[in-house]
Short mmCIF file of C-alpha atoms in Angstrom, two decimals:
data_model
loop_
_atom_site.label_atom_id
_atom_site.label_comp_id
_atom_site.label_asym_id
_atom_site.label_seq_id
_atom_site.Cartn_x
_atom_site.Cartn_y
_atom_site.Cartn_z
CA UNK A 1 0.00 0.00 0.00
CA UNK A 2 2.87 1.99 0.76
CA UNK A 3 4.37 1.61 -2.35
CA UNK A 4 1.04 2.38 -3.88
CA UNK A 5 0.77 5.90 -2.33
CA UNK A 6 4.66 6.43 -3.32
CA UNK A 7 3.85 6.07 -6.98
CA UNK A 8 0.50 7.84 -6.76
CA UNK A 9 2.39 11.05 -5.78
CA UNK A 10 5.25 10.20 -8.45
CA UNK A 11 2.61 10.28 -10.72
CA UNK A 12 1.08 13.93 -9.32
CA UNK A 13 4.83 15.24 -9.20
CA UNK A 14 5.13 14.00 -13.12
CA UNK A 15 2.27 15.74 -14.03
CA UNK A 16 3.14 18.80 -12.31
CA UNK A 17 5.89 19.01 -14.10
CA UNK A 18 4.79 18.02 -17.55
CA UNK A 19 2.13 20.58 -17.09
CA UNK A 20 4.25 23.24 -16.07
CA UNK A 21 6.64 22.05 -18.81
CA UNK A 22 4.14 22.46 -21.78
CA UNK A 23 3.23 25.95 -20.13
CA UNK A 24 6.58 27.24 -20.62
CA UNK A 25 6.40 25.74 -24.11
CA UNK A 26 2.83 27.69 -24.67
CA UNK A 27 4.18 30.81 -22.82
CA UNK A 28 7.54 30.49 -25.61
CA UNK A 29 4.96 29.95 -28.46
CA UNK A 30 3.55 32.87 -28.26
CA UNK A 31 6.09 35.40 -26.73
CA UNK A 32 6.36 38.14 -29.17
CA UNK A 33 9.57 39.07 -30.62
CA UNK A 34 10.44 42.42 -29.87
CA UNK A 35 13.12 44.34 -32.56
CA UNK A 36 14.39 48.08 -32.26
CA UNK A 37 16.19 50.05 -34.43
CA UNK A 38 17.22 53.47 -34.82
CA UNK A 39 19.64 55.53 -37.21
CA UNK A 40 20.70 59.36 -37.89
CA UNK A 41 21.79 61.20 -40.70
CA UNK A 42 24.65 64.09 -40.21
CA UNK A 43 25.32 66.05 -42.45
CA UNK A 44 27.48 69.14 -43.94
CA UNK A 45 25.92 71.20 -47.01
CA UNK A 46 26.95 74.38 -49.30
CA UNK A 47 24.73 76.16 -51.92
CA UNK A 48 24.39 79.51 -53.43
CA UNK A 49 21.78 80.18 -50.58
CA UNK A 50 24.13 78.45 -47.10
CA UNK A 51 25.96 76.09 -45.93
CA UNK A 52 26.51 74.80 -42.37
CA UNK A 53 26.07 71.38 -40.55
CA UNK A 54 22.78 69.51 -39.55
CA UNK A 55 21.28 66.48 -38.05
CA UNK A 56 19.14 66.04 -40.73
CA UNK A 57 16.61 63.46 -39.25
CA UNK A 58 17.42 60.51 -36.30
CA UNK A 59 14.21 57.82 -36.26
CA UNK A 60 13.64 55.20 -33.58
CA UNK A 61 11.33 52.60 -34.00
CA UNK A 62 9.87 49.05 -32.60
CA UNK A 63 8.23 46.73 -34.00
CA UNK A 64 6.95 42.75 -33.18
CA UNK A 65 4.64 39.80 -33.26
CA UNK A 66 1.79 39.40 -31.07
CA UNK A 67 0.44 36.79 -29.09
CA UNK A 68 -2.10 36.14 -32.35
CA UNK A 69 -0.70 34.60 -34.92
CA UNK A 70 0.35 37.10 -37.93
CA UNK A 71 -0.73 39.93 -35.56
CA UNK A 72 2.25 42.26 -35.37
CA UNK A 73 2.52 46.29 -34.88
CA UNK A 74 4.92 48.98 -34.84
CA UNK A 75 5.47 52.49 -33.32
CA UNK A 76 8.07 55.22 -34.90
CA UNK A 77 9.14 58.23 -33.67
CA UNK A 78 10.95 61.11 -35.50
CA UNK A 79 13.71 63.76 -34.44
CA UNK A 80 13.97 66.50 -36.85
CA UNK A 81 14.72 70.16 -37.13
CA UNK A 82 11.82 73.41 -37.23
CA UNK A 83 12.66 76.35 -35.53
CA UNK A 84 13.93 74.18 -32.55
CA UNK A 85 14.13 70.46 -32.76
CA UNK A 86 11.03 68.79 -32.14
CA UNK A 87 10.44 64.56 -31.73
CA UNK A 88 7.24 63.77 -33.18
CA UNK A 89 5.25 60.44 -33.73
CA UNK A 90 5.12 59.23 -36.87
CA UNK A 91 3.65 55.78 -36.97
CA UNK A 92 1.70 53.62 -34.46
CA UNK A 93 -0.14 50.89 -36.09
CA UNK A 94 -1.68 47.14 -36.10
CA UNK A 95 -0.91 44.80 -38.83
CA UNK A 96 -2.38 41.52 -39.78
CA UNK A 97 -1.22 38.92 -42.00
CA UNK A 98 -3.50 36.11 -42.99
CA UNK A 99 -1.38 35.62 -46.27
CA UNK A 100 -2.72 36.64 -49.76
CA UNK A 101 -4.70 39.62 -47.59
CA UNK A 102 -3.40 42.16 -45.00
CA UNK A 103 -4.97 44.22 -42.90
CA UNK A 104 -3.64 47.48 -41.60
CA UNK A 105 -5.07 49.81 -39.11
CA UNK A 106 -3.56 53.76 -37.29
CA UNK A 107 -0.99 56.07 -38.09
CA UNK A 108 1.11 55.19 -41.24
CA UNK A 109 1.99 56.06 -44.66
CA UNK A 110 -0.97 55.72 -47.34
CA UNK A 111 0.60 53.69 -50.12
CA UNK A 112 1.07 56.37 -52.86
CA UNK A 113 4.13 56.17 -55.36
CA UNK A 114 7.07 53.89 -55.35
CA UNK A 115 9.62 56.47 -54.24
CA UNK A 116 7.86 57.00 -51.25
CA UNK A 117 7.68 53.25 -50.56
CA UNK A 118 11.22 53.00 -50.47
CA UNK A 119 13.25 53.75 -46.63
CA UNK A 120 15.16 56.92 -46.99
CA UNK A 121 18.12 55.22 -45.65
CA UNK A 122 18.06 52.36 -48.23
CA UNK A 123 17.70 55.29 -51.30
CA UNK A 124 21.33 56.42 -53.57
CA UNK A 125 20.56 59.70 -52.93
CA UNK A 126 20.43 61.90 -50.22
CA UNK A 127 16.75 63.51 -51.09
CA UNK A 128 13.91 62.39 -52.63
CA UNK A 129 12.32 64.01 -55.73
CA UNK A 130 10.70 67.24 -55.19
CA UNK A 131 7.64 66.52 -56.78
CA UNK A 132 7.53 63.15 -54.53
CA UNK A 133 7.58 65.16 -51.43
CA UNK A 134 5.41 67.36 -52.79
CA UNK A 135 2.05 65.62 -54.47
CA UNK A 136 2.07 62.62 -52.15
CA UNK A 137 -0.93 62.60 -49.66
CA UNK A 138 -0.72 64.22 -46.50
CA UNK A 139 2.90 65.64 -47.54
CA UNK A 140 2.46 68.38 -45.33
CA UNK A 141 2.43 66.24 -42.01
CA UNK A 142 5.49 63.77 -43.19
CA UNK A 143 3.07 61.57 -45.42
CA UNK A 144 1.26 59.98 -41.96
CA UNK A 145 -2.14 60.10 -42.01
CA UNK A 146 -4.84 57.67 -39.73
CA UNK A 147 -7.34 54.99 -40.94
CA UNK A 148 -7.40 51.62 -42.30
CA UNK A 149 -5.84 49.73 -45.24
CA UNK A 150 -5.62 46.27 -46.89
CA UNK A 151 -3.67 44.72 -49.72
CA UNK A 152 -4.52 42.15 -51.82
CA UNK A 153 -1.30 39.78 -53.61
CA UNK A 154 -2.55 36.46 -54.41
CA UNK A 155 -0.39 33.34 -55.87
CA UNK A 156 3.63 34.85 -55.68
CA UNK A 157 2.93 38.37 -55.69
CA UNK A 158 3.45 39.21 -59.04
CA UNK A 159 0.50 41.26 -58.46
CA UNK A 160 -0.75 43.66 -55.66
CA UNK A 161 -3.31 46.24 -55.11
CA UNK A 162 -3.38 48.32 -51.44
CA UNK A 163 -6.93 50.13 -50.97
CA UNK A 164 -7.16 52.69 -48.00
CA UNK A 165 -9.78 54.71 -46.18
CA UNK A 166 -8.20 58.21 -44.18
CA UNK A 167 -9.02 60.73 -41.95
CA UNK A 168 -8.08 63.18 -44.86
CA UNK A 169 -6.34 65.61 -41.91
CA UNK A 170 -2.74 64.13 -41.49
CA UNK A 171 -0.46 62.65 -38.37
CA UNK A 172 -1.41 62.97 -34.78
CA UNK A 173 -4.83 64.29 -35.07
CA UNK A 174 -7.89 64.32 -33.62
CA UNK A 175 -10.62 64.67 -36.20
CA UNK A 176 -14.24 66.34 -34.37
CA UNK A 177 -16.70 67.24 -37.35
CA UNK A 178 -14.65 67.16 -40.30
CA UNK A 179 -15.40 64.51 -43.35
CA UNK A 180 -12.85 64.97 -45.16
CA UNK A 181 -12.11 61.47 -46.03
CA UNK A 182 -9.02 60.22 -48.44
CA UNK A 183 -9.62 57.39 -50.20
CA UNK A 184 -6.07 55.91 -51.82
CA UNK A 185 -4.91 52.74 -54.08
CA UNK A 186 -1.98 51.81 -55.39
CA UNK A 187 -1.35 49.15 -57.64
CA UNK A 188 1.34 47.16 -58.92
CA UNK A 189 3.08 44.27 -61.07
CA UNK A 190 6.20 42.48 -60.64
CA UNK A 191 7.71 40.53 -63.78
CA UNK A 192 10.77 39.49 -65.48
CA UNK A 193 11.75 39.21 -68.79
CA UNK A 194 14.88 37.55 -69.18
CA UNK A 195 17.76 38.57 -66.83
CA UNK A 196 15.72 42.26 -66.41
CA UNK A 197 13.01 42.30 -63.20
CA UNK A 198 9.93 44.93 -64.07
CA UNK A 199 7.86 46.60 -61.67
CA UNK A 200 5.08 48.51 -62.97
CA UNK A 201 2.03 50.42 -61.33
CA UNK A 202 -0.15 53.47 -60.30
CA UNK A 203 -1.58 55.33 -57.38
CA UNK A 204 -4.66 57.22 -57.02
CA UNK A 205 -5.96 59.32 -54.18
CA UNK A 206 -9.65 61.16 -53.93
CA UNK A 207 -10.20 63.56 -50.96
CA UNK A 208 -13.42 65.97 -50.99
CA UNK A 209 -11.82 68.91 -48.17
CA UNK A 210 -13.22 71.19 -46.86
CA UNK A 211 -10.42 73.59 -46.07
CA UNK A 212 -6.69 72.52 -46.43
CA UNK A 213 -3.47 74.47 -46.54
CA UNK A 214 -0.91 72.45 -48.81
CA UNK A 215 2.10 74.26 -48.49
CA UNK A 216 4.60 72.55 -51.09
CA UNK A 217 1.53 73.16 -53.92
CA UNK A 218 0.00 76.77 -53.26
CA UNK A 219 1.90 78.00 -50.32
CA UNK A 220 1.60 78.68 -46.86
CA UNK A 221 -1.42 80.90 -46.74
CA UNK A 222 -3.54 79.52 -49.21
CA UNK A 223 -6.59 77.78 -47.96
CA UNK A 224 -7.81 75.61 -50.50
CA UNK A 225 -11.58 73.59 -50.13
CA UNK A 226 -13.25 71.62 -53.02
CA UNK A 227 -12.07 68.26 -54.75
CA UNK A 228 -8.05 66.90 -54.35
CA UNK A 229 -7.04 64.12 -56.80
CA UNK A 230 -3.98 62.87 -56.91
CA UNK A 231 -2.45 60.35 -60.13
CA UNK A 232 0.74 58.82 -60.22
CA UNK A 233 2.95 56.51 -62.39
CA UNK A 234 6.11 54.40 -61.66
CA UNK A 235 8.39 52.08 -63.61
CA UNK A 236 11.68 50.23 -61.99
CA UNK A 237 13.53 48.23 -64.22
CA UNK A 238 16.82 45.83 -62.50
CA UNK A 239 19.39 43.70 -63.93
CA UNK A 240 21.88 43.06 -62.52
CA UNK A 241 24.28 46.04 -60.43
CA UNK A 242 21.97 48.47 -62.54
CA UNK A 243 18.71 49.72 -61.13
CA UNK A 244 16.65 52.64 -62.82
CA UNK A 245 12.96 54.17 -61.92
CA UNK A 246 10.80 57.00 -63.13
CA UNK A 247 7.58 58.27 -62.00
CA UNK A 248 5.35 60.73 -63.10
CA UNK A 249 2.86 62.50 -60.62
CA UNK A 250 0.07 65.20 -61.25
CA UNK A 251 -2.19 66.75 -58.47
CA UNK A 252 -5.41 68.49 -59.08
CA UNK A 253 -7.01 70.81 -57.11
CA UNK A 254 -9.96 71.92 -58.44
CA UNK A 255 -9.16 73.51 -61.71
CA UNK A 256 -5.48 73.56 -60.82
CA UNK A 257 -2.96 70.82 -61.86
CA UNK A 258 0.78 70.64 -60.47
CA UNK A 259 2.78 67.80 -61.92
CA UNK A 260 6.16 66.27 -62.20
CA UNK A 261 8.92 64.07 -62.72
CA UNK A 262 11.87 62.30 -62.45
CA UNK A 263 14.16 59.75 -63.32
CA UNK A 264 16.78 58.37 -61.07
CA UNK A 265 19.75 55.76 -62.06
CA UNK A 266 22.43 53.85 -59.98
CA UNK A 267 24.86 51.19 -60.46
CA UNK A 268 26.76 48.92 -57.93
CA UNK A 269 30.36 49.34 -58.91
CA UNK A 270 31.43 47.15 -56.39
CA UNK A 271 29.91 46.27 -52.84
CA UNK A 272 31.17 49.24 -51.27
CA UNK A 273 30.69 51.66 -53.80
CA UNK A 274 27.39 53.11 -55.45
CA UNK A 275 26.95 55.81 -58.55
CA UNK A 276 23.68 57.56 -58.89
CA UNK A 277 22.03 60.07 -61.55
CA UNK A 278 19.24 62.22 -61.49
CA UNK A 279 17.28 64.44 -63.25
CA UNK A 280 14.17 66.01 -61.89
CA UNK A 281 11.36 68.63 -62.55
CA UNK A 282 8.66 69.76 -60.20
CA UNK A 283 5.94 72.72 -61.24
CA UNK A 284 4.10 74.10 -58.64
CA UNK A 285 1.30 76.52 -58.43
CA UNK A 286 3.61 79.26 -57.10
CA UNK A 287 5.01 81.85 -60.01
CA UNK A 288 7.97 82.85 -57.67
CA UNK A 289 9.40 79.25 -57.83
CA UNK A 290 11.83 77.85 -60.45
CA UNK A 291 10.11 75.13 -62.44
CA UNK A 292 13.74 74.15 -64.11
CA UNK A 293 14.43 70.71 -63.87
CA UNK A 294 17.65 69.61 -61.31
CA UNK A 295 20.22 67.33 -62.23
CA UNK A 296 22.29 65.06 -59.42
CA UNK A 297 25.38 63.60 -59.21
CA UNK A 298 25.66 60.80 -55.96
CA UNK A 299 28.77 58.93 -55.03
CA UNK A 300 28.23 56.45 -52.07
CA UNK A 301 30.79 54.08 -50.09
CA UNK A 302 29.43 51.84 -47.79
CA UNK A 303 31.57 50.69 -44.51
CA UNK A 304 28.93 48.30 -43.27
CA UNK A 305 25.98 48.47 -45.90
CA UNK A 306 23.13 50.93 -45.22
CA UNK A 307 23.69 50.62 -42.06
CA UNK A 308 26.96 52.98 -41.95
CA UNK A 309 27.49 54.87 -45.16
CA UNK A 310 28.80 58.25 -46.60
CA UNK A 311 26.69 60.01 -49.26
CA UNK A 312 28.24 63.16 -51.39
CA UNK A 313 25.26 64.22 -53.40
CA UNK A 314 25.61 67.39 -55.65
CA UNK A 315 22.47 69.19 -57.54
CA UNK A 316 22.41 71.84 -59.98
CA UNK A 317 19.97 74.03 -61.45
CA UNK A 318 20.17 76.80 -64.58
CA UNK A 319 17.63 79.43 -65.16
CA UNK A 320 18.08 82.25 -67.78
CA UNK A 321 22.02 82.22 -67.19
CA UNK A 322 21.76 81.65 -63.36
CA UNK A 323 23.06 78.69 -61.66
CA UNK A 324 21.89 77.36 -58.28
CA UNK A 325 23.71 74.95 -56.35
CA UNK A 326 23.81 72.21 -53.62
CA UNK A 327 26.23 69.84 -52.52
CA UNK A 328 25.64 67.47 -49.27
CA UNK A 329 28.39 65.40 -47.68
CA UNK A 330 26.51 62.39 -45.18
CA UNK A 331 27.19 60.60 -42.62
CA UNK A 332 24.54 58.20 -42.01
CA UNK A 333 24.77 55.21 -38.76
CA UNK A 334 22.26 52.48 -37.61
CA UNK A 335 22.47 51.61 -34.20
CA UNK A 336 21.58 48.32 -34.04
CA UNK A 337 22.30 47.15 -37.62
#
């Protein structure tokens, strides 16, 4: 009998421990995986205009899994430079992955134009296009605005379509009365033919305001209201070291259209040196600005990839006999690469 009690409790003590055994297994099933990143650019410049030093932008970000499958999120904050330096939040959102769908839901880009799309540390140059910066939704609050969005890439994603519904008012606010929903889509192909890769699309945007200011387009202290629509085209062609990629954007507000281009080619020399060119042209709705295009010359060695690099990126502009002027010399560090 004794022995009978003995391996009784045995038993109870086994299954203690098996139990508590498979609940550390569940409990490292679904911890989330936790990843943080940040990186700053430092740079020197000279124009016609100034020159000086700057810390032109330091993000910090982190992103995971939840404890639902293909749940994860991610929040972003920004460092930049206004009349005193100011750390903003840029994206805070909820993302979830059931495959061929995704569903995406706060603060974040709307997927408009493939230049956009693409990290500014990960880009050859040291800016992105004017007319990029310029004519993408919500470009006068960093590109953020808050809603929902879903993409749809079935089979091996040689196709995909995002759709998105916005507050239509930008980052970090809250909307009270206004409906001045954006509605954006942005749709693309992936193909090869031969030893060249092709990636083809469009974006679209449709807001109805009812008072905006869009500062890169009309100005500061025009207050526009009516019907913004937004069009955009993009081509990337890669084979091999070479990459190239053009887009064309127009934005239309009301009866008035502002448009651009530009076309932007680099080549891997070797794996620690890049060459970039670029020509650009941007016309706004301002008649004091220089609708000219720029052309760019970009030299980049990387010590560690992207994640420590040196940029020297020089513009230049002509108009009627006058030349304008920019060179940038970059310094630009991850800090947990």
């Amino acid at each position: 009998m004794r022995s009978l009690h003995i391996f009784i409790i045995l038993i109870f003590l086994a299954g203690l421990n098996s139990n508590h055994a498979l609940a550390q297994c569940r409990m490292r099933h679904y911890e989330p995986e936790i990843k943080w990143n940040a990186y700053t650019q430092v740079r020197g410049f000279y124009s016609d205009k100034a020159e000086g030093f700057e810390i032109r932008r330091t993000k910090f970000w982190i992103k995971g899994d939840t404890p639902l499958d293909g749940l994860s999120f991610k929040v972003q904050t920004l460092f930049r430079w206004g009349n005193v330096g100011q750390l903003v939040l840029q994206d805070v959102f909820l993302e979830y992955n059931t495959g061929p769908i995704t569903f995406k839901a706060g603060q974040f880009v709307p997927k408009f134009s493939l230049e956009w799309s693409q990290p500014d540390a990960y880009l050859p140059i040291s800016e992105r296009a004017k007319v990029v910066d310029a004519l993408i939704p919500a470009s006068q609050t960093l590109g953020r605005d808050i809603g929902v969005e879903t993409r749809f890439s079935p089979g091996n994603g040689w196709f995909k379509t995002w759709l998105g519904i916005y507050n239509g008012k930008g980052f970090n606010y809250r909307p009270k009365t206004d409906r001045d929903y954006m509605f954006t889509n942005r749709t693309l192909l992936t193909f090869s033919i031969g030893g060249l890769q092709i990636h083809a699309g469009g974006s679209t945007a449709y807001r109805k305001t009812t008072g905006a200011v869009f500062n890169r387009i009309s100005g500061q202290n025009q207050l526009f209201a009516g019907i913004d629509r937004r069009f955009g085209l993009e081509l990337r062609l890669k084979a091999g070291n070479w990459h190239l990629q053009t887009e064309y954007i127009k934005a239309r507000l009301g009866n008035d259209e502002s448009k651009g281009w530009y076309v932007l080619s680099d080549y891997d020399i070797n794996p620690k040196n890049n060459i970039a060119l670029s020509m650009e042209q941007y016309s706004d709705l301002l008649a004091s600005t220089i609708d000219k295009p720029w052309y760019t010359v970009v030299w980049s060695h990387y010590f560690n990839e992207h994640n420590f690099k040196l940029v020297f990126d020089n513009r230049i502009q002509t108009d009627h006999g006058k030349t304008y002027y920019k060179s940038v010399l970059q310094l630009q560090l991850f800090f947990n690469s």
